[in-house]
mmCIF file of C-alpha atoms and ligand atoms in Angstrom:
data_model
loop_
_atom_site.group_PDB
_atom_site.id
_atom_site.type_symbol
_atom_site.label_atom_id
_atom_site.label_comp_id
_atom_site.label_asym_id
_atom_site.label_seq_id
_atom_site.Cartn_x
_atom_site.Cartn_y
_atom_site.Cartn_z
ATOM 1 C CA UNK A 685 76.636 -119.613 -130.729
ATOM 2 C CA UNK A 686 77.766 -122.973 -129.387
ATOM 3 C CA UNK A 687 79.399 -122.121 -126.055
ATOM 4 C CA UNK A 688 81.485 -124.292 -123.727
ATOM 5 C CA UNK A 689 80.846 -123.343 -120.077
ATOM 6 C CA UNK A 690 83.502 -124.454 -117.591
ATOM 7 C CA UNK A 691 82.330 -124.633 -113.978
ATOM 8 C CA UNK A 692 78.873 -124.959 -115.538
ATOM 9 C CA UNK A 693 77.135 -126.214 -112.370
ATOM 10 C CA UNK A 694 78.368 -123.362 -110.150
ATOM 11 C CA UNK A 695 76.552 -120.341 -108.749
ATOM 12 C CA UNK A 696 77.314 -117.729 -111.411
ATOM 13 C CA UNK A 697 77.275 -120.204 -114.323
ATOM 14 C CA UNK A 698 73.795 -121.523 -113.409
ATOM 15 C CA UNK A 699 72.281 -118.042 -113.601
ATOM 16 C CA UNK A 700 74.266 -117.208 -116.735
ATOM 17 C CA UNK A 701 73.163 -120.425 -118.440
ATOM 18 C CA UNK A 702 69.515 -119.410 -118.066
ATOM 19 C CA UNK A 703 70.161 -116.043 -119.722
ATOM 20 C CA UNK A 704 72.250 -117.571 -122.538
ATOM 21 C CA UNK A 705 69.633 -120.262 -123.245
ATOM 22 C CA UNK A 706 66.955 -117.569 -123.373
ATOM 23 C CA UNK A 707 68.955 -115.909 -126.170
ATOM 24 C CA UNK A 708 69.044 -119.153 -128.160
ATOM 25 C CA UNK A 709 72.660 -120.139 -127.524
ATOM 26 C CA UNK A 710 73.632 -123.807 -127.453
ATOM 27 C CA UNK A 711 75.530 -124.770 -124.291
ATOM 28 C CA UNK A 712 77.979 -127.519 -123.394
ATOM 29 C CA UNK A 713 78.755 -127.655 -119.671
ATOM 30 C CA UNK A 714 81.719 -129.144 -117.863
ATOM 31 C CA UNK A 715 82.284 -129.337 -114.110
ATOM 32 C CA UNK A 716 84.045 -131.647 -111.657
ATOM 33 C CA UNK A 717 81.578 -130.873 -108.814
ATOM 34 C CA UNK A 718 84.331 -129.838 -106.404
ATOM 35 C CA UNK A 719 82.010 -127.006 -105.309
ATOM 36 C CA UNK A 720 78.623 -127.824 -106.833
ATOM 37 C CA UNK A 721 76.107 -130.602 -107.443
ATOM 38 C CA UNK A 722 74.268 -131.851 -110.555
ATOM 39 C CA UNK A 723 70.924 -130.702 -109.138
ATOM 40 C CA UNK A 724 71.699 -127.104 -110.191
ATOM 41 C CA UNK A 725 72.008 -128.246 -113.819
ATOM 42 C CA UNK A 726 68.675 -130.090 -113.608
ATOM 43 C CA UNK A 727 66.992 -126.994 -112.215
ATOM 44 C CA UNK A 728 68.398 -124.806 -114.992
ATOM 45 C CA UNK A 729 66.937 -127.327 -117.460
ATOM 46 C CA UNK A 730 63.565 -127.106 -115.699
ATOM 47 C CA UNK A 731 63.491 -123.323 -115.662
ATOM 48 C CA UNK A 732 64.580 -122.938 -119.265
ATOM 49 C CA UNK A 733 62.699 -125.950 -120.647
ATOM 50 C CA UNK A 734 65.845 -127.019 -122.524
ATOM 51 C CA UNK A 735 68.163 -129.996 -122.233
ATOM 52 C CA UNK A 736 71.803 -129.316 -121.502
ATOM 53 C CA UNK A 737 74.842 -131.270 -122.610
ATOM 54 C CA UNK A 738 76.943 -132.000 -119.561
ATOM 55 C CA UNK A 739 80.368 -133.607 -119.043
ATOM 56 C CA UNK A 740 81.766 -134.408 -115.599
ATOM 57 C CA UNK A 741 85.335 -133.375 -116.317
ATOM 58 C CA UNK A 742 88.182 -131.923 -114.279
ATOM 59 C CA UNK A 743 90.196 -129.253 -116.112
ATOM 60 C CA UNK A 744 93.308 -130.944 -114.738
ATOM 61 C CA UNK A 745 92.463 -134.091 -116.736
ATOM 62 C CA UNK A 746 93.768 -133.218 -120.211
ATOM 63 C CA UNK A 747 92.516 -136.330 -122.108
ATOM 64 C CA UNK A 748 89.004 -135.906 -120.630
ATOM 65 C CA UNK A 749 89.041 -132.211 -121.497
ATOM 66 C CA UNK A 750 90.218 -132.839 -125.058
ATOM 67 C CA UNK A 751 87.544 -135.512 -125.421
ATOM 68 C CA UNK A 752 84.896 -132.800 -124.931
ATOM 69 C CA UNK A 753 86.385 -130.652 -127.722
ATOM 70 C CA UNK A 754 86.721 -133.784 -129.885
ATOM 71 C CA UNK A 755 83.087 -134.828 -129.427
ATOM 72 C CA UNK A 756 81.584 -131.336 -129.534
ATOM 73 C CA UNK A 757 82.720 -130.100 -132.905
ATOM 74 C CA UNK A 758 82.410 -126.394 -133.745
ATOM 75 C CA UNK A 759 82.557 -124.774 -130.331
ATOM 76 C CA UNK A 760 82.399 -121.036 -131.063
ATOM 77 C CA UNK A 761 83.301 -119.647 -127.646
ATOM 78 C CA UNK A 762 84.293 -120.598 -124.112
ATOM 79 C CA UNK A 763 83.100 -118.955 -120.884
ATOM 80 C CA UNK A 764 85.546 -119.956 -118.169
ATOM 81 C CA UNK A 765 83.969 -119.935 -114.689
ATOM 82 C CA UNK A 766 85.741 -122.964 -113.204
ATOM 83 C CA UNK A 767 88.013 -121.979 -110.335
ATOM 84 C CA UNK A 768 88.493 -122.331 -106.620
ATOM 85 C CA UNK A 769 87.414 -119.018 -105.106
ATOM 86 C CA UNK A 770 87.754 -118.851 -101.318
ATOM 87 C CA UNK A 771 90.283 -116.213 -100.297
ATOM 88 C CA UNK A 772 91.001 -117.638 -96.814
ATOM 89 C CA UNK A 773 91.401 -121.183 -98.135
ATOM 90 C CA UNK A 774 93.779 -119.921 -100.828
ATOM 91 C CA UNK A 775 96.077 -118.522 -98.137
ATOM 92 C CA UNK A 776 96.147 -121.932 -96.412
ATOM 93 C CA UNK A 777 96.384 -124.031 -99.584
ATOM 94 C CA UNK A 778 98.194 -121.881 -102.163
ATOM 95 C CA UNK A 779 99.574 -124.789 -104.207
ATOM 96 C CA UNK A 780 96.113 -126.316 -104.620
ATOM 97 C CA UNK A 781 94.811 -122.933 -105.795
ATOM 98 C CA UNK A 782 97.646 -122.343 -108.249
ATOM 99 C CA UNK A 783 97.339 -125.862 -109.638
ATOM 100 C CA UNK A 784 93.570 -125.801 -110.034
ATOM 101 C CA UNK A 785 93.208 -122.254 -111.297
ATOM 102 C CA UNK A 786 96.410 -121.768 -113.300
ATOM 103 C CA UNK A 787 97.154 -125.282 -114.562
ATOM 104 C CA UNK A 788 93.443 -125.863 -115.175
ATOM 105 C CA UNK A 789 93.232 -122.668 -117.232
ATOM 106 C CA UNK A 790 96.428 -123.464 -119.164
ATOM 107 C CA UNK A 791 94.994 -126.882 -120.067
ATOM 108 C CA UNK A 792 91.866 -125.157 -121.302
ATOM 109 C CA UNK A 793 93.787 -122.538 -123.331
ATOM 110 C CA UNK A 794 95.904 -125.306 -124.926
ATOM 111 C CA UNK A 795 92.823 -127.330 -125.825
ATOM 112 C CA UNK A 796 91.259 -124.196 -127.369
ATOM 113 C CA UNK A 797 94.391 -123.685 -129.445
ATOM 114 C CA UNK A 798 94.438 -127.335 -130.545
ATOM 115 C CA UNK A 799 90.775 -127.279 -131.577
ATOM 116 C CA UNK A 800 90.792 -123.788 -133.086
ATOM 117 C CA UNK A 801 88.458 -122.025 -130.637
ATOM 118 C CA UNK A 802 89.306 -118.334 -130.393
ATOM 119 C CA UNK A 803 86.485 -116.544 -128.554
ATOM 120 C CA UNK A 804 86.745 -116.421 -124.787
ATOM 121 C CA UNK A 805 85.062 -114.839 -121.751
ATOM 122 C CA UNK A 806 86.914 -114.943 -118.451
ATOM 123 C CA UNK A 807 85.530 -114.697 -114.886
ATOM 124 C CA UNK A 808 87.867 -112.289 -113.186
ATOM 125 C CA UNK A 809 87.336 -110.383 -109.976
ATOM 126 C CA UNK A 810 87.624 -107.008 -108.284
ATOM 127 C CA UNK A 811 90.108 -108.806 -106.089
ATOM 128 C CA UNK A 812 92.792 -108.144 -108.755
ATOM 129 C CA UNK A 813 92.807 -104.457 -107.664
ATOM 130 C CA UNK A 814 93.652 -105.293 -104.039
ATOM 131 C CA UNK A 815 93.244 -102.078 -102.044
ATOM 132 C CA UNK A 816 92.952 -99.536 -104.886
ATOM 133 C CA UNK A 817 94.245 -95.982 -104.513
ATOM 134 C CA UNK A 818 90.959 -94.578 -105.811
ATOM 135 C CA UNK A 819 87.401 -95.833 -105.598
ATOM 136 C CA UNK A 820 85.221 -96.122 -107.706
ATOM 137 C CA UNK A 821 87.934 -98.038 -109.494
ATOM 138 C CA UNK A 822 88.488 -97.972 -113.247
ATOM 139 C CA UNK A 823 89.783 -100.864 -115.354
ATOM 140 C CA UNK A 824 93.166 -99.199 -115.869
ATOM 141 C CA UNK A 825 93.876 -99.070 -112.123
ATOM 142 C CA UNK A 826 96.967 -100.882 -110.872
ATOM 143 C CA UNK A 827 96.699 -104.674 -110.575
ATOM 144 C CA UNK A 828 97.748 -105.428 -107.024
ATOM 145 C CA UNK A 829 96.164 -108.623 -105.709
ATOM 146 C CA UNK A 830 96.922 -109.422 -102.100
ATOM 147 C CA UNK A 831 96.217 -113.156 -101.693
ATOM 148 C CA UNK A 832 96.885 -116.381 -103.645
ATOM 149 C CA UNK A 833 93.328 -116.516 -105.043
ATOM 150 C CA UNK A 834 93.668 -112.941 -106.321
ATOM 151 C CA UNK A 835 97.108 -113.729 -107.721
ATOM 152 C CA UNK A 836 95.672 -116.638 -109.713
ATOM 153 C CA UNK A 837 93.083 -114.279 -111.251
ATOM 154 C CA UNK A 838 95.682 -111.615 -112.086
ATOM 155 C CA UNK A 839 98.025 -114.234 -113.575
ATOM 156 C CA UNK A 840 95.300 -115.831 -115.659
ATOM 157 C CA UNK A 841 94.343 -112.426 -117.025
ATOM 158 C CA UNK A 842 97.953 -111.813 -118.067
ATOM 159 C CA UNK A 843 98.424 -115.274 -119.612
ATOM 160 C CA UNK A 844 95.198 -114.777 -121.522
ATOM 161 C CA UNK A 845 96.159 -111.333 -122.792
ATOM 162 C CA UNK A 846 99.533 -112.671 -124.019
ATOM 163 C CA UNK A 847 97.931 -115.745 -125.605
ATOM 164 C CA UNK A 848 95.264 -113.623 -127.286
ATOM 165 C CA UNK A 849 97.924 -111.423 -128.872
ATOM 166 C CA UNK A 850 99.906 -114.372 -130.180
ATOM 167 C CA UNK A 851 96.941 -116.327 -131.491
ATOM 168 C CA UNK A 852 94.499 -113.603 -132.500
ATOM 169 C CA UNK A 853 91.956 -114.587 -129.902
ATOM 170 C CA UNK A 854 89.071 -112.326 -129.015
ATOM 171 C CA UNK A 855 88.605 -112.097 -125.288
ATOM 172 C CA UNK A 856 86.389 -110.368 -122.782
ATOM 173 C CA UNK A 857 87.605 -110.234 -119.183
ATOM 174 C CA UNK A 858 84.817 -109.455 -116.712
ATOM 175 C CA UNK A 859 85.906 -108.265 -113.281
ATOM 176 C CA UNK A 860 82.966 -109.017 -111.027
ATOM 177 C CA UNK A 861 82.495 -107.026 -107.837
ATOM 178 C CA UNK A 862 80.362 -108.701 -105.108
ATOM 179 C CA UNK A 863 77.732 -111.014 -106.652
ATOM 180 C CA UNK A 864 74.701 -111.661 -104.442
ATOM 181 C CA UNK A 865 71.088 -112.808 -104.630
ATOM 182 C CA UNK A 866 69.341 -115.525 -106.571
ATOM 183 C CA UNK A 867 67.122 -116.214 -109.561
ATOM 184 C CA UNK A 868 63.578 -114.861 -109.244
ATOM 185 C CA UNK A 869 62.146 -118.393 -109.503
ATOM 186 C CA UNK A 870 63.673 -119.267 -106.122
ATOM 187 C CA UNK A 871 64.940 -122.506 -107.730
ATOM 188 C CA UNK A 872 68.620 -121.672 -108.098
ATOM 189 C CA UNK A 873 70.941 -119.680 -105.878
ATOM 190 C CA UNK A 874 74.192 -119.715 -103.959
ATOM 191 C CA UNK A 875 74.705 -122.944 -102.033
ATOM 192 C CA UNK A 876 77.862 -122.805 -99.923
ATOM 193 C CA UNK A 877 78.430 -125.486 -97.273
ATOM 194 C CA UNK A 878 80.114 -122.886 -95.095
ATOM 195 C CA UNK A 879 79.542 -119.318 -96.307
ATOM 196 C CA UNK A 880 82.741 -117.317 -96.779
ATOM 197 C CA UNK A 881 80.914 -114.188 -97.968
ATOM 198 C CA UNK A 882 78.681 -111.750 -96.137
ATOM 199 C CA UNK A 883 75.258 -112.230 -97.712
ATOM 200 C CA UNK A 884 75.009 -116.037 -97.594
ATOM 201 C CA UNK A 885 76.111 -115.806 -93.967
ATOM 202 C CA UNK A 886 73.470 -113.194 -93.132
ATOM 203 C CA UNK A 887 70.920 -115.335 -94.922
ATOM 204 C CA UNK A 888 71.765 -118.430 -92.845
ATOM 205 C CA UNK A 889 71.551 -116.365 -89.627
ATOM 206 C CA UNK A 890 68.159 -115.022 -90.729
ATOM 207 C CA UNK A 891 67.039 -118.626 -91.256
ATOM 208 C CA UNK A 892 68.216 -119.636 -87.768
ATOM 209 C CA UNK A 893 70.962 -121.948 -89.087
ATOM 210 C CA UNK A 894 73.640 -119.780 -87.480
ATOM 211 C CA UNK A 895 73.383 -117.717 -84.328
ATOM 212 C CA UNK A 896 74.593 -114.260 -85.367
ATOM 213 C CA UNK A 897 76.585 -112.340 -87.919
ATOM 214 C CA UNK A 898 79.980 -111.119 -86.805
ATOM 215 C CA UNK A 899 80.647 -107.705 -88.353
ATOM 216 C CA UNK A 900 84.348 -107.522 -89.170
ATOM 217 C CA UNK A 901 85.151 -104.163 -87.601
ATOM 218 C CA UNK A 902 83.171 -100.944 -87.174
ATOM 219 C CA UNK A 903 86.138 -98.579 -87.128
ATOM 220 C CA UNK A 904 86.780 -98.350 -90.870
ATOM 221 C CA UNK A 905 86.827 -94.975 -92.549
ATOM 222 C CA UNK A 906 83.356 -95.402 -94.108
ATOM 223 C CA UNK A 907 79.847 -93.961 -93.627
ATOM 224 C CA UNK A 908 79.087 -96.068 -90.530
ATOM 225 C CA UNK A 909 82.501 -97.602 -89.809
ATOM 226 C CA UNK A 910 81.717 -100.982 -91.462
ATOM 227 C CA UNK A 911 83.093 -102.219 -94.793
ATOM 228 C CA UNK A 912 81.487 -100.917 -97.975
ATOM 229 C CA UNK A 913 81.201 -103.029 -101.148
ATOM 230 C CA UNK A 914 79.598 -102.868 -104.565
ATOM 231 C CA UNK A 915 77.025 -105.688 -104.452
ATOM 232 C CA UNK A 916 75.742 -106.813 -107.825
ATOM 233 C CA UNK A 917 72.567 -108.857 -108.378
ATOM 234 C CA UNK A 918 73.421 -112.265 -109.802
ATOM 235 C CA UNK A 919 70.887 -111.894 -112.641
ATOM 236 C CA UNK A 920 72.467 -108.571 -113.687
ATOM 237 C CA UNK A 921 75.854 -110.277 -113.592
ATOM 238 C CA UNK A 922 74.514 -113.192 -115.657
ATOM 239 C CA UNK A 923 73.240 -110.755 -118.291
ATOM 240 C CA UNK A 924 76.699 -109.170 -118.575
ATOM 241 C CA UNK A 925 77.895 -112.518 -119.990
ATOM 242 C CA UNK A 926 75.256 -112.391 -122.714
ATOM 243 C CA UNK A 927 76.563 -108.926 -123.642
ATOM 244 C CA UNK A 928 80.140 -110.210 -123.576
ATOM 245 C CA UNK A 929 79.222 -112.987 -126.014
ATOM 246 C CA UNK A 930 77.460 -110.412 -128.238
ATOM 247 C CA UNK A 931 80.639 -108.315 -128.146
ATOM 248 C CA UNK A 932 82.704 -111.260 -129.364
ATOM 249 C CA UNK A 933 80.426 -111.744 -132.341
ATOM 250 C CA UNK A 934 80.841 -108.170 -133.555
ATOM 251 C CA UNK A 935 84.283 -106.976 -132.390
ATOM 252 C CA UNK A 936 87.838 -108.281 -132.419
ATOM 253 C CA UNK A 937 90.405 -107.784 -129.659
ATOM 254 C CA UNK A 938 90.837 -107.865 -125.903
ATOM 255 C CA UNK A 939 88.278 -106.105 -123.705
ATOM 256 C CA UNK A 940 88.241 -105.683 -119.923
ATOM 257 C CA UNK A 941 85.180 -104.552 -117.956
ATOM 258 C CA UNK A 942 84.230 -103.937 -114.352
ATOM 259 C CA UNK A 943 80.866 -105.492 -113.566
ATOM 260 C CA UNK A 944 79.330 -103.656 -110.641
ATOM 261 C CA UNK A 945 76.674 -101.032 -109.940
ATOM 262 C CA UNK A 946 78.926 -98.156 -108.876
ATOM 263 C CA UNK A 947 76.850 -97.885 -105.679
ATOM 264 C CA UNK A 948 78.111 -99.186 -102.339
ATOM 265 C CA UNK A 949 76.458 -100.522 -99.190
ATOM 266 C CA UNK A 950 77.968 -101.033 -95.758
ATOM 267 C CA UNK A 951 77.784 -104.283 -93.789
ATOM 268 C CA UNK A 952 75.221 -102.740 -91.439
ATOM 269 C CA UNK A 953 73.105 -101.539 -94.359
ATOM 270 C CA UNK A 954 73.131 -105.062 -95.793
ATOM 271 C CA UNK A 955 72.116 -106.629 -92.481
ATOM 272 C CA UNK A 956 69.319 -104.085 -92.048
ATOM 273 C CA UNK A 957 68.034 -104.585 -95.597
ATOM 274 C CA UNK A 958 68.030 -108.339 -95.067
ATOM 275 C CA UNK A 959 66.052 -107.918 -91.859
ATOM 276 C CA UNK A 960 63.393 -106.105 -93.870
ATOM 277 C CA UNK A 961 63.313 -108.870 -96.468
ATOM 278 C CA UNK A 962 62.916 -111.687 -93.937
ATOM 279 C CA UNK A 963 60.572 -109.796 -91.611
ATOM 280 C CA UNK A 964 62.695 -109.773 -88.478
ATOM 281 C CA UNK A 965 65.963 -108.223 -87.329
ATOM 282 C CA UNK A 966 69.075 -110.262 -88.087
ATOM 283 C CA UNK A 967 71.209 -110.603 -84.937
ATOM 284 C CA UNK A 968 74.804 -109.425 -85.175
ATOM 285 C CA UNK A 969 77.729 -108.379 -83.051
ATOM 286 C CA UNK A 970 80.788 -106.347 -83.909
ATOM 287 C CA UNK A 971 84.046 -108.314 -83.914
ATOM 288 C CA UNK A 972 87.612 -107.575 -84.924
ATOM 289 C CA UNK A 973 88.643 -106.711 -88.470
ATOM 290 C CA UNK A 974 89.300 -109.664 -90.803
ATOM 291 C CA UNK A 975 92.907 -110.010 -92.029
ATOM 292 C CA UNK A 976 93.409 -108.570 -95.485
ATOM 293 C CA UNK A 977 90.067 -106.677 -95.552
ATOM 294 C CA UNK A 978 89.770 -103.169 -96.954
ATOM 295 C CA UNK A 979 87.439 -100.300 -96.070
ATOM 296 C CA UNK A 980 85.651 -99.693 -99.333
ATOM 297 C CA UNK A 981 85.773 -100.679 -102.992
ATOM 298 C CA UNK A 982 83.299 -99.760 -105.706
ATOM 299 C CA UNK A 983 83.275 -100.335 -109.444
ATOM 300 C CA UNK A 984 83.292 -97.627 -112.018
ATOM 301 C CA UNK A 985 81.073 -99.553 -114.455
ATOM 302 C CA UNK A 986 80.920 -96.812 -117.110
ATOM 303 C CA UNK A 987 83.106 -98.693 -119.599
ATOM 304 C CA UNK A 988 80.760 -101.727 -119.502
ATOM 305 C CA UNK A 989 77.754 -99.372 -119.668
ATOM 306 C CA UNK A 990 79.094 -97.602 -122.754
ATOM 307 C CA UNK A 991 80.900 -100.339 -124.662
ATOM 308 C CA UNK A 992 78.949 -103.474 -123.751
ATOM 309 C CA UNK A 993 75.577 -101.778 -123.525
ATOM 310 C CA UNK A 994 75.156 -103.413 -120.127
ATOM 311 C CA UNK A 995 73.886 -101.737 -116.971
ATOM 312 C CA UNK A 996 72.852 -103.162 -113.610
ATOM 313 C CA UNK A 997 69.080 -102.933 -113.239
ATOM 314 C CA UNK A 998 68.369 -104.492 -109.854
ATOM 315 C CA UNK A 999 68.692 -102.634 -106.567
ATOM 316 C CA UNK A 1000 69.396 -103.678 -102.995
ATOM 317 C CA UNK A 1001 65.817 -104.723 -102.274
ATOM 318 C CA UNK A 1002 65.805 -107.173 -105.183
ATOM 319 C CA UNK A 1003 69.151 -108.564 -104.055
ATOM 320 C CA UNK A 1004 68.068 -109.338 -100.488
ATOM 321 C CA UNK A 1005 64.506 -110.386 -101.395
ATOM 322 C CA UNK A 1006 65.749 -112.912 -103.961
ATOM 323 C CA UNK A 1007 68.435 -114.207 -101.577
ATOM 324 C CA UNK A 1008 65.795 -114.696 -98.875
ATOM 325 C CA UNK A 1009 63.335 -116.411 -101.219
ATOM 326 C CA UNK A 1010 66.053 -118.890 -102.245
ATOM 327 C CA UNK A 1011 67.050 -119.466 -98.591
ATOM 328 C CA UNK A 1012 63.470 -119.906 -97.388
ATOM 329 C CA UNK A 1013 62.390 -122.236 -100.169
ATOM 330 C CA UNK A 1014 65.610 -124.305 -100.136
ATOM 331 C CA UNK A 1015 66.758 -124.424 -96.505
ATOM 332 C CA UNK A 1016 69.338 -127.085 -97.381
ATOM 333 C CA UNK A 1017 70.254 -125.603 -100.729
ATOM 334 C CA UNK A 1018 70.403 -128.235 -103.470
ATOM 335 C CA UNK A 1019 71.176 -130.974 -100.972
ATOM 336 C CA UNK A 1020 67.630 -131.974 -99.993
HETATM 337 P P1 NAD B 952 81.325 -121.723 -107.818
HETATM 338 O O1 NAD B 952 82.286 -122.435 -106.945
HETATM 339 O O2 NAD B 952 79.878 -121.813 -107.504
HETATM 340 O O3 NAD B 952 81.525 -122.209 -109.340
HETATM 341 C C1 NAD B 952 82.753 -122.665 -109.844
HETATM 342 C C2 NAD B 952 82.528 -124.046 -110.449
HETATM 343 O O4 NAD B 952 83.754 -124.512 -111.003
HETATM 344 C C3 NAD B 952 82.080 -125.072 -109.409
HETATM 345 O O5 NAD B 952 80.916 -125.731 -109.880
HETATM 346 C C4 NAD B 952 83.247 -126.050 -109.318
HETATM 347 O O6 NAD B 952 82.832 -127.366 -109.040
HETATM 348 C C5 NAD B 952 83.895 -125.893 -110.692
HETATM 349 N N1 NAD B 952 85.325 -126.199 -110.763
HETATM 350 C C6 NAD B 952 86.324 -125.696 -109.985
HETATM 351 N N2 NAD B 952 87.504 -126.222 -110.367
HETATM 352 C C7 NAD B 952 87.252 -127.053 -111.408
HETATM 353 C C8 NAD B 952 88.070 -127.888 -112.213
HETATM 354 N N3 NAD B 952 89.387 -128.017 -112.012
HETATM 355 N N4 NAD B 952 87.478 -128.589 -113.213
HETATM 356 C C9 NAD B 952 86.140 -128.503 -113.418
HETATM 357 N N5 NAD B 952 85.323 -127.741 -112.678
HETATM 358 C C10 NAD B 952 85.867 -127.036 -111.672
HETATM 359 O O7 NAD B 952 81.805 -120.218 -107.906
HETATM 360 P P2 NAD B 952 81.090 -118.953 -108.564
HETATM 361 O O8 NAD B 952 80.794 -118.004 -107.462
HETATM 362 O O9 NAD B 952 80.034 -119.378 -109.490
HETATM 363 O O10 NAD B 952 82.323 -118.351 -109.352
HETATM 364 C C11 NAD B 952 82.506 -118.544 -110.745
HETATM 365 C C12 NAD B 952 83.751 -117.790 -111.182
HETATM 366 O O11 NAD B 952 83.598 -116.413 -110.867
HETATM 367 C C13 NAD B 952 85.042 -118.230 -110.498
HETATM 368 O O12 NAD B 952 86.072 -118.197 -111.451
HETATM 369 C C14 NAD B 952 85.266 -117.177 -109.436
HETATM 370 O O13 NAD B 952 86.620 -117.036 -109.124
HETATM 371 C C15 NAD B 952 84.717 -115.945 -110.129
HETATM 372 N N6 NAD B 952 84.277 -114.891 -109.195
HETATM 373 C C16 NAD B 952 83.365 -115.181 -108.222
HETATM 374 C C17 NAD B 952 82.960 -114.178 -107.328
HETATM 375 C C18 NAD B 952 81.990 -114.471 -106.217
HETATM 376 O O14 NAD B 952 81.975 -113.739 -105.232
HETATM 377 N N7 NAD B 952 81.158 -115.498 -106.318
HETATM 378 C C19 NAD B 952 83.475 -112.882 -107.466
HETATM 379 C C20 NAD B 952 84.399 -112.609 -108.474
HETATM 380 C C21 NAD B 952 84.793 -113.638 -109.342
HETATM 381 C C1 WQD B 953 81.943 -108.161 -97.712
HETATM 382 C C2 WQD B 953 81.987 -107.225 -96.511
HETATM 383 C C3 WQD B 953 83.604 -107.898 -94.860
HETATM 384 C C4 WQD B 953 81.519 -111.610 -93.753
HETATM 385 C C5 WQD B 953 85.283 -111.467 -101.488
HETATM 386 C C6 WQD B 953 86.543 -111.794 -102.219
HETATM 387 C C7 WQD B 953 86.484 -111.253 -103.612
HETATM 388 C C8 WQD B 953 85.225 -111.700 -104.351
HETATM 389 C C9 WQD B 953 84.004 -111.442 -103.553
HETATM 390 C C10 WQD B 953 85.743 -113.663 -105.635
HETATM 391 C C11 WQD B 953 83.409 -106.939 -96.023
HETATM 392 C C12 WQD B 953 82.208 -107.990 -94.297
HETATM 393 C C13 WQD B 953 81.882 -110.427 -94.338
HETATM 394 C C14 WQD B 953 81.124 -111.630 -92.376
HETATM 395 C C15 WQD B 953 81.487 -109.258 -92.297
HETATM 396 N N1 WQD B 953 85.220 -113.114 -104.610
HETATM 397 N N2 WQD B 953 81.872 -109.265 -93.630
HETATM 398 N N3 WQD B 953 81.137 -110.438 -91.702
HETATM 399 O O1 WQD B 953 85.708 -109.574 -98.992
HETATM 400 O O2 WQD B 953 84.469 -107.912 -100.456
HETATM 401 O O3 WQD B 953 85.160 -110.050 -101.398
HETATM 402 O O4 WQD B 953 84.165 -111.990 -102.228
HETATM 403 O O5 WQD B 953 86.413 -113.165 -106.496
HETATM 404 O O6 WQD B 953 87.625 -111.735 -104.231
HETATM 405 O O7 WQD B 953 87.630 -111.221 -101.513
HETATM 406 O O8 WQD B 953 83.336 -110.034 -99.764
HETATM 407 O O9 WQD B 953 81.323 -110.974 -98.746
HETATM 408 O O10 WQD B 953 83.574 -111.615 -97.792
HETATM 409 O O11 WQD B 953 82.724 -109.311 -97.445
HETATM 410 O O12 WQD B 953 81.472 -108.218 -91.638
HETATM 411 O O13 WQD B 953 80.809 -112.666 -91.784
HETATM 412 O O14 WQD B 953 81.356 -107.893 -95.403
HETATM 413 O O15 WQD B 953 84.509 -107.424 -93.895
HETATM 414 O O16 WQD B 953 83.417 -105.606 -95.552
HETATM 415 P P1 WQD B 953 84.747 -109.315 -100.068
HETATM 416 P P2 WQD B 953 82.721 -110.592 -98.431
#
C-alpha cells in the first residue's frame, strides 16, 4: 500500500516505518519537526536501505497539506501519529493542544475526504480511559479522560468514528499503553529534550545526565506501593501498525484495539530492571504523588490478539536493554 505517515519523524513513527518498509509498503512522511529532527528519517533510511519521501508540513497549514495529497496521487491509507503528547504541558497550554491535535486532525480528515482516501489508522492512548473502574481494561470501558491531552485523543476518536460512518471509511484506532525501548540496531529511539515519562528519565539518570529518579509516591495500592503500568516494547507497538494496515486491506468498518502486554510493572521494578541492564544501581528517592496519577492500569489486549493476530513478543529485559543501548550509543540522542 502507499501510506501517508503524519508525524513521520517521531518516536513511534520511526520504528513503525521500519516495519512497514520491511513489508514492502511505500511511505510518504510529513512532519513539522515540532518534536523531532530529520536525522531520525535518515537513520530509518539507513536501517531499511530504502529512500523515503518526506514533506516538511504542518497539519495546520491546509494548502501545504493539500499539496502533498495533490502531488502524491493514489494514497491508499493514512497513519496519523502527529500530535502534541505531554500531559503536563497540555494542562498549561490547553488551547495549543486543542488547536494542534483537533484542528490538525480535522484538516487531515478534510483533505482525505477531498482526495478520496478512506483507510485510516489512528494513534490513540490508554489515557482515554482515565482511571478505569476495572483493570485490565477492555476497549468497551468508559471513556473518561482527565486532562486536555487525553480529551483531544477522546475527541479525535469520536470525530473519526462519526466521519467514518458518514463517509464509509475503514478505520483502526490503536490505544497504546506505555511505549518504551528502542530499535535493536541502537540507531533510533526516544529522544526527548526533557523526559516527561518514566523510562527515558531513568535512562538519563543511569547515564549520569540527571542525578536521581524521583518516584512519584510509594503509598499507592499496588504490589510495592509504586505506580504500575503496562509497558510495551516499541518494536511490538510498531508491528501492531503493520497488522492494522493488513486489517484495512481485508475488512471494512471501525475497529478499536488496546495495544499492551496485559502484564504490569511497578516503578521500582522498572528502576531495578534498568539497573541490571546498565550494570549499576540507578539512584532514586521517593517523592510526593504526581497530580492526576493513578495507581495501576493494564491493557486487556485479547481483542488485538484475536482479531488483529498481533501479540506482544518482547519482555521487560528487552525493553530496558534496548533503551540502554540507545542511550549509551547516542548520549545526545539525534542531536550530535
Ligand atoms: P513524537 O512527539 O515523537 O511524534 C509525534 C510527531 O508529530 C513529532 O515528530 C512532531 O514533530 C509531529 N507533529 C506534531 N504536531 C504536528 C503538526 N501539527 N504537523 C506536523 N507534524 C506534527 O510522539 P510519539 O511518542 O511518537 O507519539 C506518536 C503518537 O502516539 C501521538 O499521537 C501520541 O499522542 C500517541 N501516543 C504516544 C504515547 C507515548 O507514550 N509515546 C502513548 C500513547 C499514544
Ligand atoms: C509511569 C509511572 C508515574 C516519572 C503517560 C501519559 C499517557 C501516555 C503514556 C501518551 C507512573 C511514575 C514517572 C517519574 C515516576 N502517553 N513516574 N517518576 O503517566 O502512565 O502515562 O505516558 O498518550 O497518556 O499519561 O506514564 O511514564 O509518565 O509514568 O515515579 O519521574 O512512573 O507516577 O506510575 P503514564 P509515565
